[in-house]
């Protein structure tokens, strides 16, 4: 624990009101212990060495932000966001807007790009090679169009480099 703060004043309505301000395009400052590059090193490497790491805010998109449950002092939110969004930072920013502090106790990723939980393979230790192959092929079919698009964008960028 690095800080304690009062939270009894926070209501469900307060949280819902604050969430409104975090939907859409927002500026977010990556945490010092992130993998962002600073002076040719990862920010977390510098932070672990005790150096002060100053990262610039960057735009992220929060396309969905819903309050799923609220029982003070605990609440659960559902988030759909752009790549590069730091959820722990989002939680801290929400807490700051509520004049409090917070920490995250659980994080469950339900989708990554075109893949969702329905595309995952159960890890029960009994999957045979055919089942694994089936899951990999289904996932690949969903991801291939995104990879192709990314490769085309990269090729276009390379053509435009002087």
mmCIF file of C-alpha atoms in Angstrom:
data_model
loop_
_atom_site.group_PDB
_atom_site.id
_atom_site.type_symbol
_atom_site.label_atom_id
_atom_site.label_comp_id
_atom_site.label_asym_id
_atom_site.label_seq_id
_atom_site.Cartn_x
_atom_site.Cartn_y
_atom_site.Cartn_z
ATOM 1 C CA UNK A 1 0.000 0.000 0.000
ATOM 2 C CA UNK A 2 1.433 3.326 -1.014
ATOM 3 C CA UNK A 3 -1.557 5.518 -0.288
ATOM 4 C CA UNK A 4 -4.905 5.354 1.478
ATOM 5 C CA UNK A 5 -7.873 7.558 0.736
ATOM 6 C CA UNK A 6 -11.451 8.063 1.842
ATOM 7 C CA UNK A 7 -14.026 6.350 -0.343
ATOM 8 C CA UNK A 8 -17.284 6.292 1.650
ATOM 9 C CA UNK A 9 -18.484 9.422 -0.205
ATOM 10 C CA UNK A 10 -18.413 7.686 -3.601
ATOM 11 C CA UNK A 11 -21.796 6.611 -4.989
ATOM 12 C CA UNK A 12 -22.756 4.551 -8.012
ATOM 13 C CA UNK A 13 -23.939 7.773 -9.658
ATOM 14 C CA UNK A 14 -20.542 9.388 -9.004
ATOM 15 C CA UNK A 15 -18.745 6.531 -10.732
ATOM 16 C CA UNK A 16 -21.119 6.543 -13.706
ATOM 17 C CA UNK A 17 -20.700 10.305 -14.064
ATOM 18 C CA UNK A 18 -16.899 10.073 -13.967
ATOM 19 C CA UNK A 19 -16.871 7.234 -16.513
ATOM 20 C CA UNK A 20 -18.588 9.550 -19.008
ATOM 21 C CA UNK A 21 -15.430 11.655 -19.110
ATOM 22 C CA UNK A 22 -13.242 8.701 -20.081
ATOM 23 C CA UNK A 23 -15.201 7.494 -23.102
ATOM 24 C CA UNK A 24 -13.939 8.292 -26.582
ATOM 25 C CA UNK A 25 -10.502 9.640 -27.389
ATOM 26 C CA UNK A 26 -8.556 10.463 -24.217
ATOM 27 C CA UNK A 27 -4.979 11.340 -23.327
ATOM 28 C CA UNK A 28 -3.273 8.760 -21.156
ATOM 29 C CA UNK A 29 0.197 8.898 -19.666
ATOM 30 C CA UNK A 30 1.853 5.465 -19.749
ATOM 31 C CA UNK A 31 3.161 4.261 -16.383
ATOM 32 C CA UNK A 32 6.856 4.517 -15.544
ATOM 33 C CA UNK A 33 6.994 0.718 -15.375
ATOM 34 C CA UNK A 34 5.891 0.313 -18.991
ATOM 35 C CA UNK A 35 7.737 -1.125 -21.978
ATOM 36 C CA UNK A 36 7.876 2.278 -23.704
ATOM 37 C CA UNK A 37 11.312 3.252 -24.982
ATOM 38 C CA UNK A 38 13.100 6.149 -23.252
ATOM 39 C CA UNK A 39 16.683 7.066 -24.131
ATOM 40 C CA UNK A 40 17.067 3.718 -25.923
ATOM 41 C CA UNK A 41 15.932 1.675 -22.911
ATOM 42 C CA UNK A 42 12.616 0.344 -21.708
ATOM 43 C CA UNK A 43 10.966 2.691 -19.232
ATOM 44 C CA UNK A 44 10.624 -0.120 -16.682
ATOM 45 C CA UNK A 45 14.391 -0.717 -16.787
ATOM 46 C CA UNK A 46 15.068 2.908 -15.907
ATOM 47 C CA UNK A 47 12.343 2.937 -13.242
ATOM 48 C CA UNK A 48 13.780 -0.202 -11.632
ATOM 49 C CA UNK A 49 17.154 1.543 -11.460
ATOM 50 C CA UNK A 50 15.509 4.364 -9.529
ATOM 51 C CA UNK A 51 15.601 6.865 -12.378
ATOM 52 C CA UNK A 52 12.682 9.241 -12.785
ATOM 53 C CA UNK A 53 10.843 8.323 -15.963
ATOM 54 C CA UNK A 54 8.868 11.054 -17.711
ATOM 55 C CA UNK A 55 6.543 9.767 -20.425
ATOM 56 C CA UNK A 56 4.385 11.961 -22.592
ATOM 57 C CA UNK A 57 0.612 11.492 -22.660
ATOM 58 C CA UNK A 58 -0.741 9.832 -25.786
ATOM 59 C CA UNK A 59 -4.134 9.348 -27.339
ATOM 60 C CA UNK A 60 -6.049 6.151 -26.677
ATOM 61 C CA UNK A 61 -9.653 5.336 -27.514
ATOM 62 C CA UNK A 62 -12.076 3.977 -24.947
ATOM 63 C CA UNK A 63 -14.963 2.788 -27.113
ATOM 64 C CA UNK A 64 -16.896 1.132 -24.285
ATOM 65 C CA UNK A 65 -16.761 1.898 -20.579
ATOM 66 C CA UNK A 66 -19.596 0.560 -18.467
ATOM 67 C CA UNK A 67 -20.125 0.132 -14.764
ATOM 68 C CA UNK A 68 -20.968 -3.568 -14.410
ATOM 69 C CA UNK A 69 -21.303 -3.640 -10.629
ATOM 70 C CA UNK A 70 -20.904 -1.321 -7.670
ATOM 71 C CA UNK A 71 -20.686 -2.149 -3.988
ATOM 72 C CA UNK A 72 -18.561 0.489 -2.296
ATOM 73 C CA UNK A 73 -15.586 0.257 -2.116
ATOM 74 C CA UNK A 74 -15.561 -2.253 -4.977
ATOM 75 C CA UNK A 75 -16.727 -1.793 -8.517
ATOM 76 C CA UNK A 76 -16.335 -3.632 -11.783
ATOM 77 C CA UNK A 77 -16.119 -2.022 -15.197
ATOM 78 C CA UNK A 78 -16.279 -3.353 -18.735
ATOM 79 C CA UNK A 79 -13.807 -1.736 -21.111
ATOM 80 C CA UNK A 80 -13.317 -1.905 -24.861
ATOM 81 C CA UNK A 81 -10.295 0.112 -25.893
ATOM 82 C CA UNK A 82 -7.640 0.670 -28.495
ATOM 83 C CA UNK A 83 -4.302 -1.075 -28.373
ATOM 84 C CA UNK A 84 -1.788 0.577 -26.096
ATOM 85 C CA UNK A 85 -4.336 1.461 -23.409
ATOM 86 C CA UNK A 86 -3.056 0.848 -19.897
ATOM 87 C CA UNK A 87 -6.006 -0.433 -17.857
ATOM 88 C CA UNK A 88 -4.274 0.044 -14.497
ATOM 89 C CA UNK A 89 -3.632 3.666 -15.454
ATOM 90 C CA UNK A 90 -7.281 4.030 -16.488
ATOM 91 C CA UNK A 91 -8.329 2.732 -13.047
ATOM 92 C CA UNK A 92 -5.993 5.199 -11.309
ATOM 93 C CA UNK A 93 -7.280 8.076 -13.451
ATOM 94 C CA UNK A 94 -10.902 7.170 -12.644
ATOM 95 C CA UNK A 95 -10.062 7.026 -8.917
ATOM 96 C CA UNK A 96 -8.313 10.400 -9.113
ATOM 97 C CA UNK A 97 -11.419 11.886 -10.766
ATOM 98 C CA UNK A 98 -13.422 10.499 -7.819
ATOM 99 C CA UNK A 99 -11.026 12.214 -5.363
ATOM 100 C CA UNK A 100 -9.831 8.854 -4.136
ATOM 101 C CA UNK A 101 -7.335 6.138 -5.021
ATOM 102 C CA UNK A 102 -7.739 2.586 -6.263
ATOM 103 C CA UNK A 103 -6.033 -0.584 -7.313
ATOM 104 C CA UNK A 104 -7.058 -3.330 -9.673
ATOM 105 C CA UNK A 105 -7.764 -6.749 -8.219
ATOM 106 C CA UNK A 106 -8.576 -8.612 -11.444
ATOM 107 C CA UNK A 107 -8.231 -8.220 -15.188
ATOM 108 C CA UNK A 108 -9.858 -10.489 -17.740
ATOM 109 C CA UNK A 109 -9.148 -9.930 -21.422
ATOM 110 C CA UNK A 110 -12.198 -11.047 -23.376
ATOM 111 C CA UNK A 111 -11.029 -10.091 -26.865
ATOM 112 C CA UNK A 112 -7.863 -9.251 -28.769
ATOM 113 C CA UNK A 113 -8.418 -7.917 -32.260
ATOM 114 C CA UNK A 114 -10.788 -10.305 -34.023
ATOM 115 C CA UNK A 115 -10.344 -13.071 -31.441
ATOM 116 C CA UNK A 116 -12.730 -13.519 -28.502
ATOM 117 C CA UNK A 117 -13.052 -15.953 -25.613
ATOM 118 C CA UNK A 118 -15.209 -18.144 -27.839
ATOM 119 C CA UNK A 119 -12.122 -18.653 -30.021
ATOM 120 C CA UNK A 120 -10.015 -19.959 -27.165
ATOM 121 C CA UNK A 121 -9.169 -23.546 -26.455
ATOM 122 C CA UNK A 122 -9.819 -24.967 -22.995
ATOM 123 C CA UNK A 123 -6.632 -25.791 -21.101
ATOM 124 C CA UNK A 124 -7.638 -29.063 -19.522
ATOM 125 C CA UNK A 125 -4.507 -30.942 -20.524
ATOM 126 C CA UNK A 126 -6.449 -33.426 -22.658
ATOM 127 C CA UNK A 127 -6.465 -31.633 -25.998
ATOM 128 C CA UNK A 128 -5.330 -33.857 -28.835
ATOM 129 C CA UNK A 129 -3.323 -32.602 -31.805
ATOM 130 C CA UNK A 130 -6.412 -32.505 -34.059
ATOM 131 C CA UNK A 131 -8.251 -30.241 -31.593
ATOM 132 C CA UNK A 132 -5.274 -27.915 -31.270
ATOM 133 C CA UNK A 133 -4.920 -27.772 -35.065
ATOM 134 C CA UNK A 134 -8.642 -26.959 -35.414
ATOM 135 C CA UNK A 135 -8.404 -24.056 -32.966
ATOM 136 C CA UNK A 136 -5.241 -22.707 -34.589
ATOM 137 C CA UNK A 137 -6.757 -22.838 -38.081
ATOM 138 C CA UNK A 138 -9.961 -21.102 -36.942
ATOM 139 C CA UNK A 139 -7.972 -18.387 -35.185
ATOM 140 C CA UNK A 140 -5.692 -17.972 -38.187
ATOM 141 C CA UNK A 141 -8.676 -17.510 -40.500
ATOM 142 C CA UNK A 142 -9.852 -14.638 -38.305
ATOM 143 C CA UNK A 143 -6.439 -13.006 -37.948
ATOM 144 C CA UNK A 144 -5.112 -13.344 -41.524
ATOM 145 C CA UNK A 145 -7.118 -10.399 -42.940
ATOM 146 C CA UNK A 146 -5.741 -8.132 -40.196
ATOM 147 C CA UNK A 147 -2.190 -9.311 -40.819
ATOM 148 C CA UNK A 148 -2.580 -8.746 -44.551
ATOM 149 C CA UNK A 149 -3.889 -5.212 -43.943
ATOM 150 C CA UNK A 150 -1.014 -4.443 -41.562
ATOM 151 C CA UNK A 151 1.540 -5.769 -44.044
ATOM 152 C CA UNK A 152 0.045 -3.631 -46.830
ATOM 153 C CA UNK A 153 0.209 -0.519 -44.619
ATOM 154 C CA UNK A 154 3.824 -1.281 -43.731
ATOM 155 C CA UNK A 155 4.721 -1.750 -47.425
ATOM 156 C CA UNK A 156 3.058 1.597 -48.236
ATOM 157 C CA UNK A 157 5.019 3.312 -45.466
ATOM 158 C CA UNK A 158 8.264 1.791 -46.748
ATOM 159 C CA UNK A 159 7.534 3.059 -50.275
ATOM 160 C CA UNK A 160 7.091 6.591 -48.922
ATOM 161 C CA UNK A 161 10.382 6.641 -47.020
ATOM 162 C CA UNK A 162 12.880 8.935 -48.817
#
